[in-house]
Amino acid sequence: MKAMVYRGPYRVRIEEKDIPAIEHPNDAIVRVTRAAICGSDLHLYHGMMPDTRVGTTFGHEFIGVVEAVGPSVANLQVGDRVMVPFNVYCGSCWFCARGLYSNCHNVNPNATAVGGIYGYSHTCGGYDGGQAEYVRVPFADVGPMVIPEWLDDEDALMLTDALPTGYFGAQLGDITEGDTVVVFGAGPIGLFAAKSSWLMGAGRVIVVDHLENRLAKAREFAHAETFHFGEYDDIVVALKKATDHLGADVAIDAVGAEADGNLTQHITAAKFKLQGGSPIALNWAIDSVRKGGNVSVMGAYGPMFSAVKFGDAMNKGLTLRMNQCPVKRQWPRLLEHIRAGYIKPSEIITHRLPLDDIAEGYHMFSAKLDGCIKPVIVPSAA
């Protein structure tokens, strides 16, 4: 089969690999029909994630059709159209029993630090991902779900990570009616977090970024006010002025490790790997939210330390909440919202590429060329 293969920082290509086989009675093999490149895939592509091994196939956002199932799989059948959450989880450990699927204790030798994630390095379990023609899905009775007939493929694809993660970011902000919410980052997660904030009762939603096409999308898709941080000497001061000098009630970091906006932070994190990521967006969130406010962190960071302004957070009495999203927990409510017409997830997709062109897709997404916000891979496209 054809599969995307990592060859080193900024180097990916298509290679022939064996079609994955059933390795455990609970496995399924899924023929991938759509996959996405996530902003967090770029951390792997840029060589920022520890233990990303040459030969790995990335891809934690994918849907497909079941091609084979192990003898213990009861909930899926060959031919089912399924969406697969990015979390690999067992469904039975202490954490899974409490709905904390992203913290599963049985699927990753590094489980004290992070659960299992498809295509996200051996730090996250070493599972090959779905940027390929086929993928092995462990615990197939637990994670995947048959896609409802009324839901189209690209909306289902957005349910495997981007939409649930953005929604979860708003949930962790504990938004109450009338709150002012500031979202840092107008990529897919930030757009969905902004949209979700309205669904949770926000009275005002502000999105901060420095890419005009993404800010325009935030205005169009999420109906948010927007701030271009490059147009202000200090974006924190600008946000304070815009919120009666108190600060927002809730701030959401939807950027993570590769945030722009501070050269020193960027160089120490992205170039010299001295931090687990540049925390500039998180520090802006801490400084711009009001005292006693809530900060939700959805941006991904590596396992090393980062220079976070923890003292400011402590002295302001902030509540900081964060986690990898337990995707499947969000699906029932999000399916209701989609079916009711409150949100159309596929509206954020800007590019569709055949699998053969995935290297160009990574380059375009990484360099933010051609207005790229969300690229989707179509393995069957010539």
Coordinates of C-alpha atoms in Angstrom, one line a residue:
M1 CA 0.0 0.0 0.0
K2 CA 1.0 3.6 -0.3
A3 CA 1.7 5.4 2.9
M4 CA 3.2 8.7 4.0
V5 CA 6.6 8.1 5.6
Y6 CA 8.7 10.4 7.8
R7 CA 12.3 10.6 6.7
G8 CA 13.5 13.4 9.1
P9 CA 12.6 17.0 9.9
Y10 CA 10.9 18.7 7.0
R11 CA 11.1 15.5 4.9
V12 CA 8.2 13.2 4.2
R13 CA 7.4 11.1 1.2
I14 CA 5.2 8.4 -0.2
E15 CA 6.5 4.8 0.1
E16 CA 5.2 1.3 -0.3
K17 CA 4.5 -0.5 3.0
D18 CA 2.9 -3.8 3.8
I19 CA -0.9 -3.6 4.3
P20 CA -1.3 -3.8 8.1
A21 CA -2.5 -7.2 9.5
I22 CA -4.7 -8.2 12.4
E23 CA -2.3 -8.5 15.3
H24 CA -4.8 -9.0 18.1
P25 CA -8.4 -10.4 18.2
N26 CA -9.6 -6.9 19.0
D27 CA -8.1 -5.3 15.9
A28 CA -9.7 -3.9 12.8
I29 CA -8.1 -2.9 9.5
V30 CA -9.6 0.2 8.0
R31 CA -9.2 1.4 4.4
V32 CA -8.7 5.1 4.7
T33 CA -11.1 7.3 2.6
R34 CA -10.2 10.7 4.1
A35 CA -7.4 11.8 6.3
A36 CA -6.3 15.3 7.5
I37 CA -3.1 17.0 8.3
C38 CA -3.4 18.5 11.7
G39 CA -1.5 21.5 13.0
S40 CA 0.0 19.3 15.6
D41 CA 1.4 17.0 12.8
L42 CA 3.6 20.0 12.0
H43 CA 5.3 19.6 15.4
L44 CA 6.4 16.1 14.2
Y45 CA 7.2 17.4 10.7
H46 CA 9.4 20.1 12.2
G47 CA 11.3 17.6 14.4
M48 CA 10.0 19.0 17.7
M49 CA 8.4 15.8 19.1
P50 CA 10.8 13.4 20.9
D51 CA 11.2 9.9 19.6
T52 CA 9.7 10.5 16.2
R53 CA 11.3 7.6 14.3
V54 CA 12.2 7.5 10.6
G55 CA 9.8 5.2 8.8
T56 CA 6.8 6.3 10.9
T57 CA 3.4 7.1 9.2
F58 CA 1.7 10.1 10.7
G59 CA -2.0 10.8 10.7
H60 CA -4.4 10.9 13.7
E61 CA -7.4 12.3 11.8
F62 CA -9.0 9.8 9.5
I63 CA -12.1 7.9 8.5
G64 CA -12.6 4.9 6.3
V65 CA -14.3 1.6 5.6
V66 CA -13.7 -1.6 7.7
E67 CA -11.8 -4.1 5.6
A68 CA -11.2 -6.8 8.2
V69 CA -11.9 -7.4 11.9
G70 CA -10.4 -9.7 14.5
P71 CA -12.4 -12.6 16.0
S72 CA -13.3 -10.7 19.2
V73 CA -14.7 -7.6 17.5
A74 CA -18.4 -7.5 18.0
N75 CA -19.5 -3.9 17.2
L76 CA -18.0 -3.5 13.7
Q77 CA -18.5 -5.4 10.5
V78 CA -16.6 -5.5 7.2
G79 CA -17.9 -2.7 5.0
D80 CA -18.9 -0.3 7.8
R81 CA -18.1 3.3 7.2
V82 CA -16.3 4.4 10.4
M83 CA -14.8 7.5 12.1
V84 CA -11.9 6.8 14.4
P85 CA -11.0 9.2 17.3
F86 CA -7.4 10.2 17.5
N87 CA -7.1 8.6 20.9
V88 CA -6.0 4.9 21.1
Y89 CA -7.6 3.6 24.4
C90 CA -8.6 0.4 26.0
G91 CA -12.0 1.4 27.4
S92 CA -11.5 -0.5 30.7
C93 CA -8.6 1.1 32.8
W94 CA -9.1 3.5 35.7
F95 CA -8.9 6.5 33.4
C96 CA -11.1 5.1 30.6
A97 CA -13.8 4.2 33.2
R98 CA -14.0 7.9 34.0
G99 CA -14.2 9.0 30.4
L100 CA -10.6 10.2 30.3
Y101 CA -9.8 8.3 27.1
S102 CA -6.8 10.5 26.2
N103 CA -5.2 9.4 29.5
C104 CA -5.6 5.6 29.0
H105 CA -3.1 3.7 31.0
N106 CA -2.8 0.5 28.9
V107 CA -1.9 1.6 25.4
N108 CA 1.5 3.4 25.7
P109 CA 4.7 2.4 27.5
N110 CA 5.0 6.2 28.3
A111 CA 1.5 6.1 29.8
T112 CA 2.5 8.1 32.9
A113 CA 3.0 11.1 30.6
V114 CA 0.5 10.7 27.8
G115 CA -2.0 8.2 26.3
G116 CA -1.9 6.6 22.9
I117 CA -2.3 8.6 19.7
Y118 CA -2.3 7.3 16.1
G119 CA 0.7 8.4 14.1
Y120 CA 2.2 10.6 16.8
S121 CA 5.7 9.2 17.6
H122 CA 6.8 6.5 20.0
T123 CA 6.3 9.0 22.8
C124 CA 2.6 8.5 22.2
G125 CA 2.7 4.7 21.7
G126 CA 4.4 4.2 18.3
Y127 CA 1.1 3.5 16.4
D128 CA 1.2 4.1 12.6
G129 CA -1.4 6.7 11.5
G130 CA -4.0 7.1 8.8
Q131 CA -2.1 9.1 6.2
A132 CA -2.0 5.9 4.2
E133 CA -4.3 3.6 2.2
Y134 CA -4.9 1.3 5.2
V135 CA -4.4 1.6 9.0
R136 CA -4.6 -0.9 11.9
V137 CA -7.1 0.1 14.6
P138 CA -6.6 -1.6 18.0
F139 CA -9.5 -1.9 20.5
A140 CA -11.8 -1.7 17.5
D141 CA -14.9 -2.2 19.7
V142 CA -14.0 0.8 21.8
G143 CA -12.9 3.8 19.7
P144 CA -14.4 3.7 16.2
M145 CA -18.1 4.5 15.5
V146 CA -20.2 3.7 12.5
I147 CA -20.8 7.0 10.7
P148 CA -24.5 7.9 10.6
E149 CA -26.0 7.8 7.1
W150 CA -27.0 11.4 7.2
L151 CA -23.4 12.6 8.0
D152 CA -21.1 13.2 5.1
D153 CA -17.5 12.1 5.0
E154 CA -15.8 15.4 5.5
D155 CA -18.0 16.4 8.5
A156 CA -17.2 13.0 10.0
L157 CA -13.5 13.6 9.4
M158 CA -13.6 16.8 11.4
L159 CA -15.1 14.9 14.3
T160 CA -12.0 12.7 14.7
D161 CA -10.0 15.6 16.3
A162 CA -10.4 19.2 15.3
L163 CA -14.0 19.9 16.2
P164 CA -14.1 17.9 19.4
T165 CA -10.8 19.4 20.5
G166 CA -12.0 23.0 19.9
Y167 CA -15.3 22.2 21.6
F168 CA -13.4 20.6 24.5
G169 CA -11.3 23.8 24.8
A170 CA -14.5 25.9 25.3
Q171 CA -15.8 23.3 27.8
L172 CA -12.6 23.5 29.9
G173 CA -13.1 27.3 29.9
D174 CA -16.2 26.7 32.0
I175 CA -18.0 29.5 30.0
T176 CA -21.1 31.0 31.7
E177 CA -23.8 33.1 30.0
G178 CA -22.5 36.5 28.8
D179 CA -18.8 35.7 29.3
T180 CA -16.1 37.4 27.1
V181 CA -13.9 34.7 25.6
V182 CA -10.6 35.3 23.9
V183 CA -9.2 32.6 21.6
F184 CA -5.5 32.7 20.7
G185 CA -5.0 31.1 17.3
A186 CA -7.3 31.1 14.2
G187 CA -6.4 27.7 13.0
P188 CA -8.9 24.8 12.9
I189 CA -8.9 24.3 16.7
G190 CA -9.2 28.0 17.4
L191 CA -12.0 28.4 14.9
F192 CA -13.9 25.5 16.4
A193 CA -13.2 26.8 19.9
A194 CA -14.6 30.2 19.0
K195 CA -17.7 28.7 17.4
S196 CA -18.3 26.4 20.4
S197 CA -18.0 29.4 22.8
W198 CA -21.2 30.8 21.4
L199 CA -22.9 27.5 21.8
M200 CA -22.0 27.6 25.5
G201 CA -23.4 31.0 26.1
A202 CA -20.5 33.4 25.5
G203 CA -21.6 37.0 25.1
R204 CA -18.5 38.1 23.2
V205 CA -15.9 36.1 21.3
I206 CA -12.5 37.6 20.3
V207 CA -9.9 35.7 18.1
V208 CA -6.2 36.7 18.0
D209 CA -3.8 35.7 15.2
H210 CA -1.5 37.4 12.8
L211 CA -2.6 35.8 9.5
E212 CA -5.2 37.9 7.8
N213 CA -6.8 35.0 5.9
R214 CA -7.4 33.1 9.2
L215 CA -8.7 36.2 10.9
A216 CA -11.2 36.6 8.0
K217 CA -12.2 33.0 8.4
A218 CA -12.8 33.6 12.2
R219 CA -15.1 36.6 11.3
E220 CA -17.0 34.6 8.7
F221 CA -17.1 31.1 10.2
A222 CA -17.1 31.9 14.0
H223 CA -18.7 35.4 13.9
A224 CA -15.9 36.6 16.2
E225 CA -14.2 40.0 16.6
T226 CA -10.6 39.7 15.6
F227 CA -7.3 41.2 16.6
H228 CA -4.1 41.0 14.5
F229 CA -1.4 40.9 17.2
G230 CA 1.2 42.3 14.8
E231 CA -0.7 45.6 14.7
Y232 CA -0.3 46.3 18.4
D233 CA 2.8 47.1 20.5
D234 CA 1.4 44.8 23.2
I235 CA -1.5 42.6 22.4
V236 CA -2.2 42.1 26.1
V237 CA -2.6 45.8 26.7
A238 CA -4.9 46.0 23.6
L239 CA -7.1 43.2 24.9
K240 CA -7.3 44.8 28.3
K241 CA -8.4 48.1 26.8
A242 CA -11.0 46.2 24.8
T243 CA -12.4 44.5 28.0
D244 CA -12.9 47.5 30.3
H245 CA -9.3 47.1 31.6
L246 CA -10.4 44.0 33.5
G247 CA -9.5 41.3 31.0
A248 CA -11.6 38.5 29.4
D249 CA -13.4 36.0 31.6
V250 CA -12.0 33.1 29.6
A251 CA -8.9 32.7 27.5
I252 CA -8.2 29.6 25.3
D253 CA -4.7 28.8 24.0
A254 CA -5.4 27.1 20.6
V255 CA -1.8 27.6 19.3
G256 CA 0.6 25.5 21.3
A257 CA 4.3 24.8 20.8
E258 CA 5.1 26.8 17.6
A259 CA 3.5 30.1 18.5
D260 CA 4.8 33.2 16.8
G261 CA 5.0 36.6 18.5
N262 CA 8.2 36.4 20.5
L263 CA 11.6 35.8 18.8
T264 CA 13.4 34.5 21.9
Q265 CA 10.7 32.0 22.7
H266 CA 10.5 30.9 19.1
I267 CA 14.3 30.3 18.8
T268 CA 14.7 28.6 22.1
A269 CA 11.8 26.3 21.4
A270 CA 11.7 25.7 17.6
K271 CA 15.3 26.1 16.7
F272 CA 17.3 24.9 19.7
K273 CA 14.7 22.6 21.3
L274 CA 15.5 24.0 24.7
Q275 CA 11.8 24.1 25.6
G276 CA 8.8 21.8 25.0
G277 CA 7.4 24.6 22.9
S278 CA 7.1 28.4 22.7
P279 CA 4.5 29.4 25.4
I280 CA 3.9 32.9 24.1
A281 CA 0.3 32.3 23.3
L282 CA -0.3 30.7 26.7
N283 CA 1.5 33.6 28.4
W284 CA -0.7 36.1 26.6
A285 CA -3.7 34.1 27.7
I286 CA -2.5 34.2 31.3
D287 CA -1.8 37.9 31.2
S288 CA -5.0 39.0 29.3
V289 CA -7.6 37.1 31.2
R290 CA -9.1 38.8 34.2
K291 CA -8.1 38.0 37.8
G292 CA -10.0 34.8 38.9
G293 CA -10.6 34.0 35.2
N294 CA -10.2 30.6 33.4
V295 CA -7.5 29.6 31.0
S296 CA -8.0 26.6 28.8
V297 CA -5.0 25.0 27.0
M298 CA -5.7 23.1 23.8
G299 CA -2.4 23.9 22.0
A300 CA -0.1 20.9 22.1
Y301 CA 3.3 21.1 23.8
G302 CA 6.2 18.6 24.1
P303 CA 7.1 16.8 27.3
M304 CA 10.0 19.1 28.2
F305 CA 9.5 22.2 30.4
S306 CA 8.3 25.5 28.8
A307 CA 8.8 29.0 30.2
V308 CA 5.2 29.6 31.3
K309 CA 4.4 32.6 33.5
F310 CA 3.2 30.5 36.4
G311 CA 3.7 33.3 38.9
D312 CA 1.3 35.5 37.1
A313 CA -1.3 32.7 37.0
M314 CA -0.9 32.1 40.7
N315 CA -1.1 35.7 41.8
K316 CA -4.1 36.4 39.6
G317 CA -5.9 33.4 41.1
L318 CA -6.5 31.8 37.7
T319 CA -7.9 28.4 36.9
L320 CA -5.8 26.6 34.3
R321 CA -7.3 23.5 32.7
M322 CA -5.9 21.3 30.0
N323 CA -5.8 17.8 28.5
Q324 CA -5.7 16.0 25.2
C325 CA -9.3 15.8 24.1
P326 CA -11.3 12.6 25.0
V327 CA -12.8 12.7 21.5
K328 CA -15.6 10.1 21.7
R329 CA -17.0 11.7 24.8
Q330 CA -17.8 14.8 22.7
W331 CA -19.5 13.0 19.9
P332 CA -23.2 12.7 21.1
R333 CA -23.6 16.5 21.7
L334 CA -21.6 17.5 18.6
L335 CA -23.7 15.2 16.4
E336 CA -26.8 16.9 17.7
H337 CA -25.3 20.3 16.9
I338 CA -24.3 19.2 13.3
R339 CA -27.7 17.7 12.6
A340 CA -29.5 20.7 14.0
G341 CA -27.5 22.9 11.6
Y342 CA -25.6 24.9 14.3
I343 CA -22.3 24.0 12.9
K344 CA -20.9 22.7 9.5
P345 CA -17.4 21.4 10.4
S346 CA -16.2 20.8 6.8
E347 CA -16.5 24.6 6.1
I348 CA -13.0 25.1 7.5
I349 CA -11.4 22.7 4.9
T350 CA -9.4 24.7 2.4
H351 CA -7.5 22.1 0.4
R352 CA -8.0 18.6 -0.8
L353 CA -5.0 16.6 -2.1
P354 CA -4.3 13.1 -3.3
L355 CA -2.1 10.9 -1.1
D356 CA 0.7 11.1 -3.7
D357 CA 0.9 14.9 -3.1
I358 CA 1.2 14.7 0.7
A359 CA 4.7 16.1 0.8
E360 CA 3.5 19.2 -1.0
G361 CA 0.6 19.3 1.4
Y362 CA 2.9 19.4 4.4
H363 CA 5.1 22.1 2.9
M364 CA 2.1 24.2 2.0
F365 CA 0.5 23.9 5.5
S366 CA 3.8 24.4 7.3
A367 CA 4.7 27.6 5.3
K368 CA 1.0 28.7 5.4
L369 CA 0.9 29.1 1.6
D370 CA -2.1 29.6 -0.6
G371 CA -4.4 30.5 2.4
C372 CA -4.1 27.0 3.7
I373 CA -6.1 26.4 6.9
K374 CA -7.1 22.7 6.8
P375 CA -5.7 20.3 4.2
V376 CA -7.4 17.0 3.6
I377 CA -5.9 13.9 2.0
V378 CA -8.0 11.8 -0.3
P379 CA -6.1 8.4 -0.8
S380 CA -8.3 7.3 -3.7
A381 CA -7.8 10.5 -5.7
A382 CA -5.4 10.2 -8.7

